[in-house]
Short mmCIF file of C-alpha atoms and ligand atoms in Angstrom, two decimals:
data_model
loop_
_atom_site.label_atom_id
_atom_site.label_comp_id
_atom_site.label_asym_id
_atom_site.label_seq_id
_atom_site.Cartn_x
_atom_site.Cartn_y
_atom_site.Cartn_z
CA MET A 243 86.36 76.85 76.48
CA ASN A 244 85.27 77.42 72.86
CA ALA A 245 82.01 74.38 72.65
CA GLY A 246 81.09 71.91 70.44
CA ARG A 247 85.24 70.96 70.18
CA ASP A 248 85.20 67.42 71.56
CA ASN A 249 83.83 65.57 74.38
CA ASP A 250 86.93 66.05 76.29
CA ASP A 251 87.81 68.77 78.14
CA SER A 252 91.51 67.86 78.64
CA ARG A 253 93.54 71.39 77.88
CA LEU A 254 97.13 70.32 78.12
CA ILE A 255 98.98 68.58 75.17
CA VAL A 256 102.05 67.13 75.95
CA ALA A 257 105.17 66.90 74.29
CA LEU A 258 106.76 63.70 73.90
CA ASP A 259 110.06 64.85 72.80
CA TYR A 260 111.91 62.16 72.37
CA PRO A 261 114.02 60.42 70.43
CA ARG A 262 113.32 57.37 70.64
CA GLN A 263 109.74 55.19 70.88
CA GLU A 264 110.62 53.26 74.13
CA ASP A 265 111.05 56.87 75.67
CA ALA A 266 107.95 57.91 74.30
CA LEU A 267 105.83 54.73 75.56
CA ALA A 268 107.40 54.69 78.81
CA LEU A 269 106.10 58.36 79.69
CA VAL A 270 102.95 56.93 77.71
CA ARG A 271 101.82 54.20 80.54
CA ALA A 272 102.74 56.13 83.58
CA LEU A 273 100.04 58.42 82.93
CA PRO A 274 96.58 57.86 83.77
CA PRO A 275 94.52 57.62 80.90
CA GLY A 276 92.69 61.13 79.45
CA CYS A 277 94.31 62.64 81.65
CA CYS A 278 96.45 65.05 78.83
CA ARG A 279 96.33 64.83 75.08
CA LEU A 280 99.70 64.32 73.42
CA LYS A 281 102.07 65.97 70.71
CA ILE A 282 103.99 63.43 68.48
CA GLY A 283 106.58 65.46 66.17
CA LYS A 284 108.85 65.08 63.41
CA GLU A 285 111.96 63.39 65.39
CA LEU A 286 109.41 61.05 67.10
CA PHE A 287 107.35 60.27 63.80
CA CYS A 288 110.04 60.12 61.99
CA ALA A 289 112.00 57.20 64.59
CA ALA A 290 108.75 55.36 65.50
CA GLY A 291 106.24 55.53 62.77
CA PRO A 292 102.54 55.91 62.26
CA GLU A 293 102.58 53.34 64.51
CA LEU A 294 102.81 55.08 67.87
CA VAL A 295 99.52 57.23 66.50
CA THR A 296 97.65 54.42 67.12
CA GLN A 297 99.63 53.27 70.34
CA CYS A 298 99.19 56.61 71.61
CA ARG A 299 95.28 56.45 70.94
CA ASP A 300 94.81 53.28 72.48
CA ALA A 301 96.31 53.93 75.82
CA GLY A 302 93.47 56.41 75.67
CA PHE A 303 95.25 59.70 74.66
CA ASP A 304 94.10 62.53 72.20
CA VAL A 305 97.22 62.98 69.61
CA PHE A 306 98.40 66.26 68.50
CA LEU A 307 100.32 64.61 64.98
CA ASP A 308 102.90 68.35 64.58
CA LEU A 309 104.24 67.81 61.51
CA LYS A 310 103.91 71.35 59.98
CA PHE A 311 103.08 70.06 56.34
CA HIS A 312 104.48 72.77 53.50
CA ASP A 313 104.08 71.80 50.00
CA ILE A 314 102.22 71.43 47.11
CA PRO A 315 98.60 71.43 46.99
CA ASN A 316 98.12 68.09 45.77
CA THR A 317 100.57 66.81 48.28
CA VAL A 318 99.59 68.60 51.65
CA ALA A 319 95.88 67.05 50.41
CA GLY A 320 97.48 63.15 50.25
CA ALA A 321 99.50 64.13 53.49
CA CYS A 322 96.52 65.40 55.40
CA ARG A 323 94.69 62.46 53.99
CA ALA A 324 97.04 60.06 55.31
CA VAL A 325 97.42 61.18 59.03
CA GLY A 326 94.18 62.08 59.37
CA ARG A 327 93.12 58.33 58.58
CA LEU A 328 95.56 57.66 61.66
CA GLY A 329 93.12 59.03 63.99
CA ALA A 330 94.87 62.18 64.92
CA TRP A 331 93.07 64.56 67.14
CA MET A 332 94.49 67.45 65.42
CA ILE A 333 97.27 67.72 62.74
CA ASN A 334 98.99 71.16 61.35
CA VAL A 335 99.84 72.69 58.17
CA HIS A 336 102.54 75.85 57.74
CA ALA A 337 99.87 78.56 56.92
CA SER A 338 102.94 80.45 54.32
CA GLY A 339 101.99 77.43 52.44
CA GLY A 340 99.25 79.51 50.77
CA ARG A 341 95.35 79.97 50.26
CA HIS A 342 95.15 76.56 47.43
CA MET A 343 97.19 74.67 49.78
CA LEU A 344 95.35 75.22 52.99
CA GLU A 345 91.70 74.56 51.35
CA ALA A 346 93.56 71.28 49.70
CA ALA A 347 94.13 70.03 53.27
CA ARG A 348 90.94 71.00 54.80
CA GLU A 349 89.00 70.07 51.81
CA ALA A 350 91.44 66.39 52.15
CA LEU A 351 89.89 65.94 55.87
CA ALA A 352 86.50 66.67 55.23
CA GLY A 353 86.11 63.23 53.57
CA LEU A 354 87.07 61.52 56.36
CA PRO A 355 84.34 59.82 59.01
CA ALA A 356 86.02 61.51 62.00
CA PRO A 357 88.06 64.13 60.97
CA PRO A 358 91.13 66.08 63.21
CA LEU A 359 91.66 69.59 63.93
CA LEU A 360 93.26 71.15 61.26
CA THR A 361 95.40 74.26 62.56
CA ALA A 362 98.29 76.42 60.56
CA VAL A 363 101.36 77.64 61.84
CA THR A 364 101.74 80.87 61.47
CA VAL A 365 105.39 82.57 62.34
CA LEU A 366 108.31 80.44 63.83
CA THR A 367 109.16 81.45 67.06
CA SER A 368 112.38 80.84 66.00
CA HIS A 369 112.13 83.43 63.92
CA ASP A 370 112.32 87.16 64.50
CA ALA A 371 112.27 90.33 61.81
CA PRO A 372 115.95 90.33 60.77
CA SER A 373 115.86 86.39 59.21
CA LEU A 374 111.98 87.35 58.53
CA ALA A 375 113.14 90.26 56.15
CA GLU A 376 116.25 87.98 54.90
CA VAL A 377 113.73 85.99 53.75
CA GLY A 378 111.69 88.51 52.06
CA VAL A 379 109.00 89.32 54.93
CA THR A 380 109.29 93.05 56.05
CA GLY A 381 106.85 94.53 58.55
CA GLY A 382 107.47 92.33 61.51
CA VAL A 383 106.69 89.53 63.23
CA GLU A 384 103.57 90.93 64.77
CA GLN A 385 101.78 91.96 61.43
CA GLN A 386 103.12 88.64 59.37
CA VAL A 387 101.54 86.59 62.27
CA GLU A 388 98.16 88.31 62.17
CA ARG A 389 98.31 88.43 57.91
CA LEU A 390 98.96 84.15 58.08
CA ALA A 391 96.13 83.89 60.97
CA THR A 392 94.00 85.86 58.79
CA LEU A 393 94.75 84.10 55.79
CA ALA A 394 94.47 80.14 57.31
CA LEU A 395 91.19 81.21 59.12
CA SER A 396 89.40 82.47 55.89
CA ALA A 397 90.43 79.68 54.29
CA GLY A 398 88.71 77.59 57.13
CA LEU A 399 91.05 76.18 59.22
CA ASP A 400 90.16 75.08 62.56
CA GLY A 401 92.44 77.69 64.51
CA VAL A 402 96.31 78.90 64.49
CA VAL A 403 99.42 77.31 66.34
CA CYS A 404 101.29 80.83 67.99
CA SER A 405 102.79 82.21 71.24
CA ALA A 406 100.76 83.54 74.36
CA ARG A 407 101.03 87.26 73.47
CA GLU A 408 100.06 86.61 69.50
CA ALA A 409 96.80 84.79 71.01
CA ALA A 410 95.73 87.36 73.15
CA ARG A 411 95.67 89.57 69.85
CA LEU A 412 93.96 87.27 67.53
CA ARG A 413 91.37 86.77 70.45
CA GLY A 414 90.73 90.06 70.66
CA ARG A 415 90.58 90.03 66.64
CA PHE A 416 88.68 86.72 65.87
CA GLY A 417 86.68 86.42 68.71
CA ARG A 418 85.85 83.15 70.52
CA GLN A 419 85.91 80.67 67.59
CA PRO A 420 89.67 79.83 66.79
CA VAL A 421 91.59 77.38 68.28
CA LEU A 422 94.50 78.30 69.61
CA VAL A 423 97.39 76.73 70.70
CA THR A 424 100.26 77.96 72.40
CA PRO A 425 103.99 76.25 73.21
CA GLY A 426 105.89 77.83 75.61
CA ILE A 427 104.52 77.31 78.69
CA ARG A 428 106.50 77.29 81.94
CA PRO A 429 104.36 76.68 85.38
CA ALA A 430 106.15 79.05 88.03
CA GLY A 431 109.96 77.62 89.23
CA SER A 432 111.01 75.67 86.01
CA SER A 433 113.56 76.31 83.70
CA ASP A 434 112.83 78.75 80.47
CA ASP A 435 114.89 75.71 78.37
CA ASP A 436 115.77 77.27 75.16
CA GLN A 437 112.00 79.38 74.83
CA SER A 438 112.22 83.04 74.84
CA ARG A 439 109.29 84.40 75.97
CA THR A 440 107.09 81.67 77.81
CA VAL A 441 104.24 82.10 79.61
CA SER A 442 102.86 80.16 83.01
CA PRO A 443 99.63 77.99 82.47
CA GLY A 444 97.45 80.42 84.10
CA ALA A 445 98.68 83.57 82.50
CA ALA A 446 97.97 81.55 78.59
CA LEU A 447 94.63 80.53 79.74
CA ALA A 448 93.82 84.01 80.48
CA MET A 449 95.41 85.28 77.26
CA GLY A 450 92.46 83.16 75.40
CA VAL A 451 94.57 80.23 74.51
CA ASP A 452 92.54 77.05 74.19
CA TYR A 453 95.35 74.44 74.63
CA LEU A 454 98.70 74.17 76.20
CA VAL A 455 102.11 72.49 74.47
CA ILE A 456 104.60 71.88 77.43
CA GLY A 457 107.05 69.54 77.06
CA ARG A 458 110.44 69.60 79.09
CA PRO A 459 108.84 70.89 82.58
CA ILE A 460 107.20 67.42 82.33
CA THR A 461 109.28 65.01 80.45
CA ARG A 462 112.58 66.06 82.09
CA ALA A 463 111.05 65.96 85.45
CA LYS A 464 112.46 63.25 88.01
CA ASP A 465 108.45 62.63 88.04
CA PRO A 466 106.64 63.11 85.21
CA VAL A 467 102.93 62.64 86.74
CA ALA A 468 103.45 64.95 89.61
CA ALA A 469 105.15 67.36 87.53
CA LEU A 470 101.73 67.02 84.84
CA MET A 471 99.47 67.14 87.92
CA ALA A 472 100.75 70.11 89.09
CA VAL A 473 100.40 72.31 86.11
CA GLN A 474 96.81 70.55 85.71
CA ASP A 475 95.68 71.71 89.36
CA GLU A 476 96.78 75.14 87.85
CA VAL A 477 95.17 74.97 84.40
CA ASN A 478 91.81 73.73 87.05
CA ARG A 479 92.11 76.41 88.94
CA THR A 480 92.59 78.91 86.40
CA GLY A 481 89.83 77.50 84.25
CA GLU A 482 87.77 77.70 87.17
CA ASN A 483 88.23 81.38 88.31
CA LEU A 484 88.17 82.51 84.53
CA ARG A 485 84.83 80.39 84.23
CA LEU A 486 85.88 78.80 81.17
O1 C5P B 1513 109.49 71.19 76.58
P1 C5P B 1513 109.13 72.38 75.91
O2 C5P B 1513 107.74 72.89 76.34
O3 C5P B 1513 109.94 73.90 75.32
O4 C5P B 1513 108.03 71.90 74.24
C1 C5P B 1513 107.25 72.50 73.22
C2 C5P B 1513 107.19 72.25 72.38
O5 C5P B 1513 106.74 72.94 71.69
C3 C5P B 1513 108.70 71.69 71.35
O6 C5P B 1513 107.59 70.22 70.43
C4 C5P B 1513 108.34 72.65 70.36
O7 C5P B 1513 108.65 71.95 69.18
C5 C5P B 1513 106.91 73.11 69.68
N1 C5P B 1513 106.73 74.43 69.42
C6 C5P B 1513 107.28 75.10 69.77
N2 C5P B 1513 107.07 76.62 69.44
C7 C5P B 1513 106.93 76.66 68.55
C8 C5P B 1513 106.21 75.69 67.41
C9 C5P B 1513 106.38 74.43 68.42
O8 C5P B 1513 107.97 75.12 71.13
N3 C5P B 1513 106.46 77.40 67.74
#
């Protein structure tokens, strides 16, 4: 684990992918505080509003606000400042917004008393080489991920959201410093749902990922708390083996 990032060592981020605030809060209330971090995405944020971030924080959880901003630099800076003031632990933007947008986001947060970590989405996992080519990006997914990660890190961002496979390459290229956040995590025996390139929590950690985003294997489990604890056990065991 990279040192000095924060004091809480929970590497699991549970994606609260619910359409309604009540459903999200029911899970939040059932979870032991501090056992994981929570991710709030566009659907839930638009339905529940900023107050949910405060409610999760008050319940003892760090919040990754996954709103993936992408707009002109001035607008993204204002949006980052606004969500930074909510007390989110991590927020993100699209690296493809370009250097000026990325620097504006970073500078907007620098003025806050407790700025969140700022990460960049490189290439959405819904893209493949043909769909990238349709929007004018030739050369394939991996090359574009590396190009955008290089841009985001050189603009001073804290890290990137990427698949575990990309994480291994990026860790090799950029070393220990960048924060790497990875979705598509599936414990043994759980369904892949609509994720096409899943990895287990242990494998993701071995590939150099810092934070694992996991949604349906926990949120749709019969007993979400038990499912979370089972993943947490695997994370702890792997962490000990890898001496993270
Ligand atoms: O349910 P599941 O574990 O597949 O949820 C993964 C979460 O990570 C969802 O909130 C999804 O939107 C998000 N995500 C992803 N792939 C990306 C970026 C975010 O699955 N490339």
